[in-house]
Short mmCIF file of C-alpha atoms and ligand atoms in Angstrom, two decimals:
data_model
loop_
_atom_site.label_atom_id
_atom_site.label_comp_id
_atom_site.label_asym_id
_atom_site.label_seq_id
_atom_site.Cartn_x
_atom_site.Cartn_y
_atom_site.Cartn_z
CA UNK A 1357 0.98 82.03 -19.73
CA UNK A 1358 -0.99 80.80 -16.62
CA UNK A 1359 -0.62 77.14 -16.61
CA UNK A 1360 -4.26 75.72 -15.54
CA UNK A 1361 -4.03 72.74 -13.06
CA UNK A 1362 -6.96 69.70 -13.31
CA UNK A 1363 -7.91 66.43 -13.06
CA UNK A 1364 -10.53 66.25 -15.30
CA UNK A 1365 -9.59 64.45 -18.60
CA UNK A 1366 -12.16 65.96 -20.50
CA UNK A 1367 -10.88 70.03 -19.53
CA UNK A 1368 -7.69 68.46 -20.43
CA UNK A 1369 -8.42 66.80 -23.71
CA UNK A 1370 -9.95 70.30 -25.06
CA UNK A 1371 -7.07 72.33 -24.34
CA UNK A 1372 -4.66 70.12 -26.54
CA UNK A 1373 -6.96 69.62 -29.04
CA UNK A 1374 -6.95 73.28 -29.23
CA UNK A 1375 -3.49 73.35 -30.08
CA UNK A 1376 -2.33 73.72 -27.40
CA UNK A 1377 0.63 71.67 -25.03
CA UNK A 1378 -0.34 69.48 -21.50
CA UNK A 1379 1.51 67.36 -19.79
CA UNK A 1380 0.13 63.87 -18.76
CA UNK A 1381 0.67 61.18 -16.29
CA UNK A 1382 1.71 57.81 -17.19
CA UNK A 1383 3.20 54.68 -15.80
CA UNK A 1384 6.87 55.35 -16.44
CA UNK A 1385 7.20 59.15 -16.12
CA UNK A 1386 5.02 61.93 -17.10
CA UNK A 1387 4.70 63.04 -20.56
CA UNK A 1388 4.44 66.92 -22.44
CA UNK A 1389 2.06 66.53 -24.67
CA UNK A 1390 0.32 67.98 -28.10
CA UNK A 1391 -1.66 66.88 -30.83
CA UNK A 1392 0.07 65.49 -34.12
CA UNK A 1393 -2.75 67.40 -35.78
CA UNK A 1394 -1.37 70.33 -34.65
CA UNK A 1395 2.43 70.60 -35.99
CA UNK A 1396 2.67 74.66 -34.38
CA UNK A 1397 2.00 73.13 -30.63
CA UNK A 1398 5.02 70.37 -31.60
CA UNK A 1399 7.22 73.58 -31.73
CA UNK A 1400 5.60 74.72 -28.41
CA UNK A 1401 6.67 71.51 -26.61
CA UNK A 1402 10.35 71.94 -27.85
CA UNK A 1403 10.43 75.76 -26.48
CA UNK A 1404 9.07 75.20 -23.17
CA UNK A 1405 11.14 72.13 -22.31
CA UNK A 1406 14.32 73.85 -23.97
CA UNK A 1407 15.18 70.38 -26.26
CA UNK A 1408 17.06 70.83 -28.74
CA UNK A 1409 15.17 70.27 -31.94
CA UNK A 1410 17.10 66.89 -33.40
CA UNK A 1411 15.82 64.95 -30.67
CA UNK A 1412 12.69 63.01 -31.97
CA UNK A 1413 9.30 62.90 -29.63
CA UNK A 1414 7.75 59.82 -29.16
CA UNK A 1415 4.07 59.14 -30.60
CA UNK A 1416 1.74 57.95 -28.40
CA UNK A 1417 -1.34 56.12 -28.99
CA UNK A 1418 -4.76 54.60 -27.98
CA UNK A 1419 -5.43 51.86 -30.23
CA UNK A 1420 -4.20 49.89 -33.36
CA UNK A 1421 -5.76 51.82 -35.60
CA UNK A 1422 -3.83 55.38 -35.09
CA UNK A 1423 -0.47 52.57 -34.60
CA UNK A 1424 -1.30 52.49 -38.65
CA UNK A 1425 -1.95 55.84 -38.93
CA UNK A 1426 1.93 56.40 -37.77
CA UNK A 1427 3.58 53.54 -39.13
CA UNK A 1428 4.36 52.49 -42.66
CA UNK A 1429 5.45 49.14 -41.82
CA UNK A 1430 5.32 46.29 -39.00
CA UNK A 1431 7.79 43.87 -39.27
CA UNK A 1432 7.15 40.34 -37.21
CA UNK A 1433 9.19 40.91 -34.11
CA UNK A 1434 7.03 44.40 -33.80
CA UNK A 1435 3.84 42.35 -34.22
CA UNK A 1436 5.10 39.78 -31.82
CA UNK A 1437 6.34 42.75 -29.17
CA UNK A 1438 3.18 44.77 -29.77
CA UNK A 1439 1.41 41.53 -28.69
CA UNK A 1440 2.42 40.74 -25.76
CA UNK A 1441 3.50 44.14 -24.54
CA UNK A 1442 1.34 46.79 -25.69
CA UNK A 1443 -0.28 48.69 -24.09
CA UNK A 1444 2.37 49.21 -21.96
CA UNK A 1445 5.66 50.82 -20.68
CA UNK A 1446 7.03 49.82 -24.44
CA UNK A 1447 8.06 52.28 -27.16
CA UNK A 1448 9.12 50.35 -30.88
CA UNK A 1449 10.92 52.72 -33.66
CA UNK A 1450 8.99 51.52 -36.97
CA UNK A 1451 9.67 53.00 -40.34
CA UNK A 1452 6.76 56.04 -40.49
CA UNK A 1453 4.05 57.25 -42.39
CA UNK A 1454 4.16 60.66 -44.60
CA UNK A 1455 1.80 62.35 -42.62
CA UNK A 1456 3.71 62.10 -39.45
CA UNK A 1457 5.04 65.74 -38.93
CA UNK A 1458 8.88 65.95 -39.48
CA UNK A 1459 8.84 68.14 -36.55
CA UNK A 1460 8.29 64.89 -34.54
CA UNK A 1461 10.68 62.76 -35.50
CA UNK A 1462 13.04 65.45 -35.99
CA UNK A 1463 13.48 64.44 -39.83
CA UNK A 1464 14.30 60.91 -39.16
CA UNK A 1465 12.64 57.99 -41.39
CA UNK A 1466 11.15 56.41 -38.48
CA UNK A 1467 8.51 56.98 -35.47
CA UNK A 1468 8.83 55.95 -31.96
CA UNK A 1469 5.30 54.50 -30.92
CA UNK A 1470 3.97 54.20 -27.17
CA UNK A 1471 0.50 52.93 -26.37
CA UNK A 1472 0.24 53.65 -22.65
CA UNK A 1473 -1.37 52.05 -20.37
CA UNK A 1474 -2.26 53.84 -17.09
CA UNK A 1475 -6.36 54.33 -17.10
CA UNK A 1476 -6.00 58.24 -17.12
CA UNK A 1477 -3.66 58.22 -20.05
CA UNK A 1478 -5.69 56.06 -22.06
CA UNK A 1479 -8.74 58.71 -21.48
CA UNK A 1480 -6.97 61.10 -22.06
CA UNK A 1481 -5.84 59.69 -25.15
CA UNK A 1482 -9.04 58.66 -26.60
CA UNK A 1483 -10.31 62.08 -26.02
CA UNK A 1484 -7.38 63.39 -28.43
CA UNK A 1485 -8.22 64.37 -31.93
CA UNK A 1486 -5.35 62.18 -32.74
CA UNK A 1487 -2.22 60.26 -31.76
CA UNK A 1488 0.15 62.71 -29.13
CA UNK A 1489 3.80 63.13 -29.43
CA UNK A 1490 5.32 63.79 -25.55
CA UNK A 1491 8.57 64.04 -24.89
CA UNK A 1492 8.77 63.07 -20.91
CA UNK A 1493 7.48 66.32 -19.03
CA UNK A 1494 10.83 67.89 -17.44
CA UNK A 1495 13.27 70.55 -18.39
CA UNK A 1496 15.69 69.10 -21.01
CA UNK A 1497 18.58 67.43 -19.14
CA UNK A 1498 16.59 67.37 -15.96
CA UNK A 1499 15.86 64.02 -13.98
CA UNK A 1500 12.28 63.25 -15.60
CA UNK A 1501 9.08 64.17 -13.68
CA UNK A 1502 7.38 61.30 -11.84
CA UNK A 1503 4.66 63.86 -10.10
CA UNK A 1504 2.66 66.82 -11.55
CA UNK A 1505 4.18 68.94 -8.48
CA UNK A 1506 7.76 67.98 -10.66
CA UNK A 1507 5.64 68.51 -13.48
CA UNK A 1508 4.57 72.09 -12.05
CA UNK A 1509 8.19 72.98 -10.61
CA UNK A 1510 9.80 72.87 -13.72
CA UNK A 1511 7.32 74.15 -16.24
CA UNK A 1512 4.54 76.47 -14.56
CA UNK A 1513 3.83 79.17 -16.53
CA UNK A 1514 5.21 77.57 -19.93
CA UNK A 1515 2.97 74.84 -21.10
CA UNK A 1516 -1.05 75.55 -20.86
CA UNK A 1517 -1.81 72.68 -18.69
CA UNK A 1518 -1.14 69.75 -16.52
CA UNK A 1519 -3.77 67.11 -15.79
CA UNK A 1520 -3.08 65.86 -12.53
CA UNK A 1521 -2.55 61.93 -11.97
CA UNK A 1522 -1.20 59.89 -9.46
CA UNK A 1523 2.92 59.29 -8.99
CA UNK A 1524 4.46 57.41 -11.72
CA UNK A 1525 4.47 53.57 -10.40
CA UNK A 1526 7.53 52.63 -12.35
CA UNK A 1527 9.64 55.87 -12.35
CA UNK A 1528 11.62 55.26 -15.34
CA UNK A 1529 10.73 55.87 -19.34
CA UNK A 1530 9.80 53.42 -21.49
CA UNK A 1531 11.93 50.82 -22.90
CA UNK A 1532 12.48 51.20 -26.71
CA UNK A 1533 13.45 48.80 -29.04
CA UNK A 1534 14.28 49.25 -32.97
CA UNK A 1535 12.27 47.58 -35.12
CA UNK A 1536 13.07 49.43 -38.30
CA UNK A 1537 16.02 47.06 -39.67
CA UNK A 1538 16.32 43.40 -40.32
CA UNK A 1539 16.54 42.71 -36.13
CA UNK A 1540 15.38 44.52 -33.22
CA UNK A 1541 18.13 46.29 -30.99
CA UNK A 1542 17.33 47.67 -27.26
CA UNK A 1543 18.05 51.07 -27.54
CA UNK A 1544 17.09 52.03 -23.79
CA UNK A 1545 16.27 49.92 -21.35
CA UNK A 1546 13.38 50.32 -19.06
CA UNK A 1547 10.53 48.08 -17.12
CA UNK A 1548 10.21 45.81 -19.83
CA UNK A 1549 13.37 44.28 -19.53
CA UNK A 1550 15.85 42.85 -22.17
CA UNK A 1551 15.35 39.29 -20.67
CA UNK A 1552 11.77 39.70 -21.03
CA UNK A 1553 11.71 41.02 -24.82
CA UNK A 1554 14.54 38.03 -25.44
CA UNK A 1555 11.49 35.62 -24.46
CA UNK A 1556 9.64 36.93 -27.38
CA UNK A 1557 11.78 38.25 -29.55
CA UNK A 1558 15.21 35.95 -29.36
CA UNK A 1559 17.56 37.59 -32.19
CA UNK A 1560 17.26 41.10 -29.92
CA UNK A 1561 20.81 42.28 -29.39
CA UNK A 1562 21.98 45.72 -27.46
CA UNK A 1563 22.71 48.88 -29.28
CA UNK A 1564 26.57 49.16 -29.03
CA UNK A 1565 26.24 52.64 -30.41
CA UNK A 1566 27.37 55.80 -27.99
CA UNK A 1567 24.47 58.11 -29.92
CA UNK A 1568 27.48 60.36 -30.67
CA UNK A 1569 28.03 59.08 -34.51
CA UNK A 1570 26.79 61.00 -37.19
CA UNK A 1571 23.94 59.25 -37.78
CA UNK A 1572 23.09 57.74 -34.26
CA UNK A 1573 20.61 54.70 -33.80
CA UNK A 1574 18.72 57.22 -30.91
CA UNK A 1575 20.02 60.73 -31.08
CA UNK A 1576 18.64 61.34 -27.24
CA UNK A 1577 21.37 59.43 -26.10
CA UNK A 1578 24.13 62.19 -26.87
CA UNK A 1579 22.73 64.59 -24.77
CA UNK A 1580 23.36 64.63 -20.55
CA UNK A 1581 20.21 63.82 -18.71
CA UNK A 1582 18.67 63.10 -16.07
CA UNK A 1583 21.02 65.32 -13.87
CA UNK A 1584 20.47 66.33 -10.53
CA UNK A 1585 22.56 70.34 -9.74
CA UNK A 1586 24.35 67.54 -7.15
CA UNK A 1587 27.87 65.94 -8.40
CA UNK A 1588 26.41 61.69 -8.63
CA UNK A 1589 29.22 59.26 -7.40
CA UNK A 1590 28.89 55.69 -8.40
CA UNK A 1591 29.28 53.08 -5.65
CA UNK A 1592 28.98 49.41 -5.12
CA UNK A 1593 28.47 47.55 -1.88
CA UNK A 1594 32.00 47.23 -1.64
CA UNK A 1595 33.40 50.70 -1.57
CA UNK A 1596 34.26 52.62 1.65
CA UNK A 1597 32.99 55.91 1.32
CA UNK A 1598 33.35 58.44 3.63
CA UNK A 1599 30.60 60.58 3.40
CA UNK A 1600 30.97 63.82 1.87
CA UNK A 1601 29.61 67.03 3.74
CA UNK A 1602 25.96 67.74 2.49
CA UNK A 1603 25.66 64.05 1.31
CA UNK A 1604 22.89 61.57 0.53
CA UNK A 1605 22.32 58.27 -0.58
CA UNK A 1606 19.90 56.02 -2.67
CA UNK A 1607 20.61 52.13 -3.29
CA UNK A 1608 19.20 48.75 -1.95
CA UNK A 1609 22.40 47.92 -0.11
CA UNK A 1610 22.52 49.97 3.76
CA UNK A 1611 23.56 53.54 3.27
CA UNK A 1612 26.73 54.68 4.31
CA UNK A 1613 27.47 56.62 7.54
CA UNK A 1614 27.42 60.47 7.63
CA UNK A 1615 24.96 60.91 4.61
CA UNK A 1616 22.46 63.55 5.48
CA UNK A 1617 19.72 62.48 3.46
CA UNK A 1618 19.22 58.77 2.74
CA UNK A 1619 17.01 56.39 0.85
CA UNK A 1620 17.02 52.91 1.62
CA UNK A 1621 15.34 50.67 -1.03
CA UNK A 1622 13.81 47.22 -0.47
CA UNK A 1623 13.62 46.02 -4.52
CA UNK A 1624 15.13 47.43 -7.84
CA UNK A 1625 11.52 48.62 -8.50
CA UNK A 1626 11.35 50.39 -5.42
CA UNK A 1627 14.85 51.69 -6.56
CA UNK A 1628 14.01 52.48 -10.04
CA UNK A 1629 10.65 54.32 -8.84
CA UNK A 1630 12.48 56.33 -6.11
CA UNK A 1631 15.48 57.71 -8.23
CA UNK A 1632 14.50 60.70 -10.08
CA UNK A 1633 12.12 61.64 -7.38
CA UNK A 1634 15.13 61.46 -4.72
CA UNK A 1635 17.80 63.53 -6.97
CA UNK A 1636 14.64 66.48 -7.04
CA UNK A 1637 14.07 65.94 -3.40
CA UNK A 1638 18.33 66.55 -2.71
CA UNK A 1639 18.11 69.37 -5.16
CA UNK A 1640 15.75 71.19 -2.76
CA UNK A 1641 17.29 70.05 0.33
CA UNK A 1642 20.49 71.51 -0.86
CA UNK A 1643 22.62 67.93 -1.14
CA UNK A 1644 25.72 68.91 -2.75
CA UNK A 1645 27.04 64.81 -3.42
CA UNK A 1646 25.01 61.93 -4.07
CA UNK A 1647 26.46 58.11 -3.67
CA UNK A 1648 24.15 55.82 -5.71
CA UNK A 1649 24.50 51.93 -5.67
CA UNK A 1650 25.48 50.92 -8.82
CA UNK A 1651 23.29 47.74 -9.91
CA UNK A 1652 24.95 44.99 -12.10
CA UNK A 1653 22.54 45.17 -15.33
CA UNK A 1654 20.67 42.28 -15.30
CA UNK A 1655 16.51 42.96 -15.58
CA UNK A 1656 15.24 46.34 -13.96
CA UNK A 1657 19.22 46.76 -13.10
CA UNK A 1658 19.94 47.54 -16.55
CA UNK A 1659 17.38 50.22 -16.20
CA UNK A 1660 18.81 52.27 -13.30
CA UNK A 1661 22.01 51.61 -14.46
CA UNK A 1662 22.01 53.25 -17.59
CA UNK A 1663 20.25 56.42 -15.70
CA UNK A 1664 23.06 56.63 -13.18
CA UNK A 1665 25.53 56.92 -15.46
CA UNK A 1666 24.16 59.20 -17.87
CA UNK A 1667 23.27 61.49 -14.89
CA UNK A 1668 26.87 61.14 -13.90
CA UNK A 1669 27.86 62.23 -16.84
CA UNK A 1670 29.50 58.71 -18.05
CA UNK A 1671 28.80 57.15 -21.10
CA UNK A 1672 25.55 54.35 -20.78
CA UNK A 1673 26.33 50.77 -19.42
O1 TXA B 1484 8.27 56.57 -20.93
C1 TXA B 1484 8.54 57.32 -21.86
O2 TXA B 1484 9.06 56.91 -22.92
C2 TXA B 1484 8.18 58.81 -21.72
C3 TXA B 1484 6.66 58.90 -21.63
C4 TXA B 1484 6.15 60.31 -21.57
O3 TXA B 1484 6.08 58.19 -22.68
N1 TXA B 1484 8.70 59.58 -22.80
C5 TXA B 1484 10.03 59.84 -22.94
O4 TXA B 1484 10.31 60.69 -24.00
O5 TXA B 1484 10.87 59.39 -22.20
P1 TXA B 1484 11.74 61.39 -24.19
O6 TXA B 1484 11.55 62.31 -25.34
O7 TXA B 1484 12.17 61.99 -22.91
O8 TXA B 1484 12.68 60.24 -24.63
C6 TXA B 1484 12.47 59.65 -25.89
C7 TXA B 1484 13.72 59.06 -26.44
C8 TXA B 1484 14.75 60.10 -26.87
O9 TXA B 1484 16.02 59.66 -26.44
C9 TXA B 1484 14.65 60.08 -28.39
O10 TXA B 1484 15.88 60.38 -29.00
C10 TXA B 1484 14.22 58.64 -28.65
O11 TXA B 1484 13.35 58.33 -27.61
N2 TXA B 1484 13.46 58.52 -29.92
C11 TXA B 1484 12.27 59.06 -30.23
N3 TXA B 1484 11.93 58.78 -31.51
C12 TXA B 1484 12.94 58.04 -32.02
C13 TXA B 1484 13.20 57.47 -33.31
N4 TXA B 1484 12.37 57.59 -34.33
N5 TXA B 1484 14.36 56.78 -33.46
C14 TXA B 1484 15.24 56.64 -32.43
N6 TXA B 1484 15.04 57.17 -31.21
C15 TXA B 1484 13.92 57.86 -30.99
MG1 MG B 1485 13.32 62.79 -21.53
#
């Protein structure tokens, strides 16, 4: 399939209402998108990125009105989150509608909901026939794309198109938060950070769960991701390291000597924007070892540090 490359929202808009699969920019990473409408291009978005099929897509949306379209029910803290942080870099798990394909939400009782809010998403998203599910745009277990040239390196020739945007300003997916059961739980942390959802939401606790039980809270969080082909070693300030042969380095503290590649962050934003573009960047500079600061997980922190570990390979914290 020739994979057509634009930046017109309209060209864009017609292809997946056609039925047919595009990725999108949007603040946090990009997203693979098709049309709810269209249940046979859900399956398309599953083949191309290689995901296995019990891993639910997240719905995203322009407006309140195709929110209840989705969802069957909004509890208070979702009203009170939706409030203050919609649209934005926010997904909330509500209890769904019938009519949301079970292909979506891979046969679960609930819908993860995102209402964007990067100005070529949101045309984009008006110009749908209806709300999108997108997965982020990448090759399952792959760091996420925060370009279209990621976008393009990983999926030319096996979605039908890719409406170009700018870079992904925060880097890092969505925050999501549970707010099917009695209290919300944090069930990945992202920009919108557990202090700030704490502000408006108080009773918010941390999911404790590993995603490995039989019936996990987010079943995403079983499977490895975000890896780099490099071997990711934790470090802290504190650590000597001496650097490995073919190594680089990403973290806000001074790199290390003897990395070959390194990439010196002023902020956790900077930090949490730069990471999944840096572990591409090593892949294709051949960096065989990759030392990345560890943050203690307090606000964006929390973020980053539940991507390192995953992409190491460790369990989240
Ligand atoms: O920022 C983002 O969230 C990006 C952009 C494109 O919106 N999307 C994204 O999608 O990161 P994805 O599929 O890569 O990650 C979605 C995560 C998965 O771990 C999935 O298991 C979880 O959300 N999820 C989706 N629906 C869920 C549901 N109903 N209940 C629990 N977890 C859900
Ligand atoms: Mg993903």
């Amino acid at each position: 399939m020739q994979t057509i490359l634009t930046d017109s929202t309209e060209e864009a808009a017609r292809i997946l209402n056609s039925g047919c699969v595009v990725a999108f920019p949007t603040e946090t990473v990009y997203g693979l998108g098709a049309c709810i409408c269209h249940p046979e291009a859900i399956g398309k978005i599953f083949q191309a990125k290689g995901r296995p099929g019990d891993n639910p897509l997240i719905v995203h949306i322009y407006n309140l009105k195709q929110l209840y379209d989705v969802a069957s029910e909004i509890n208070e803290s979702a009203e009170k989150l939706i409030e203050r942080f919609f649209p934005g870099p926010l997904t909330l798990v509500l209890k769904k509608k019938q009519s949301v394909p079970d292909i979506v939400t891979a046969g679960l009782d609930t819908v993860g909901v995102r209402c964007p809010a990067n100005p070529v998403a949101r045309e984009f998203l008006r110009l749908a026939c209806g709300p999108v599910a997108a997965p982020s745009a990448n090759i399952s277990g792959l760091p996420s794309s925060t370009s279209w040239q990621s976008v393009f390196n990983d999926l030319d020739g096996r979605i039908s198109c890719i409406l170009k945007g700018e870079e992904s300003p925060i880097g890092l997916e969505s925050t999501i938060v549970d707010c099917s059961g009695p209290s919300p739980v944090l069930l990945r942390a992202g920009a919108i950070t557990f202090e700030a959802l704490q502000k408006v939401v108080p009773g918010i606790t941390l999911n404790t769960g590993t995603g490995k039980e039989s019936r996990p809270k987010s079943p995403g969080l079983k499977y490895l991701h975000y890896a780099p082909k490099a071997s990711i070693v934790l470090c802290t300030p504190l650590d000597p390291i001496t650097a490995a042969p073919d190594s680089a380095y990403i973290g806000i503290a001074p790199p290390p000597e003897g990395v070959r590649v390194a990439r010196h962050c002023i902020s956790p934003e900077e930090y949490g924007r730069e990471l999944f573009r840096f572990f591409r960047l090593c892949d294709a500079e051949g960096i065989r070892v990759i030392y990345c600061e560890l943050p203690s997980p307090e606000g964006l922190g929390r973020a980053i540090r539940d991507r390192l570990t995953r992409a190491a390979g460790k369990e989240s914290g």
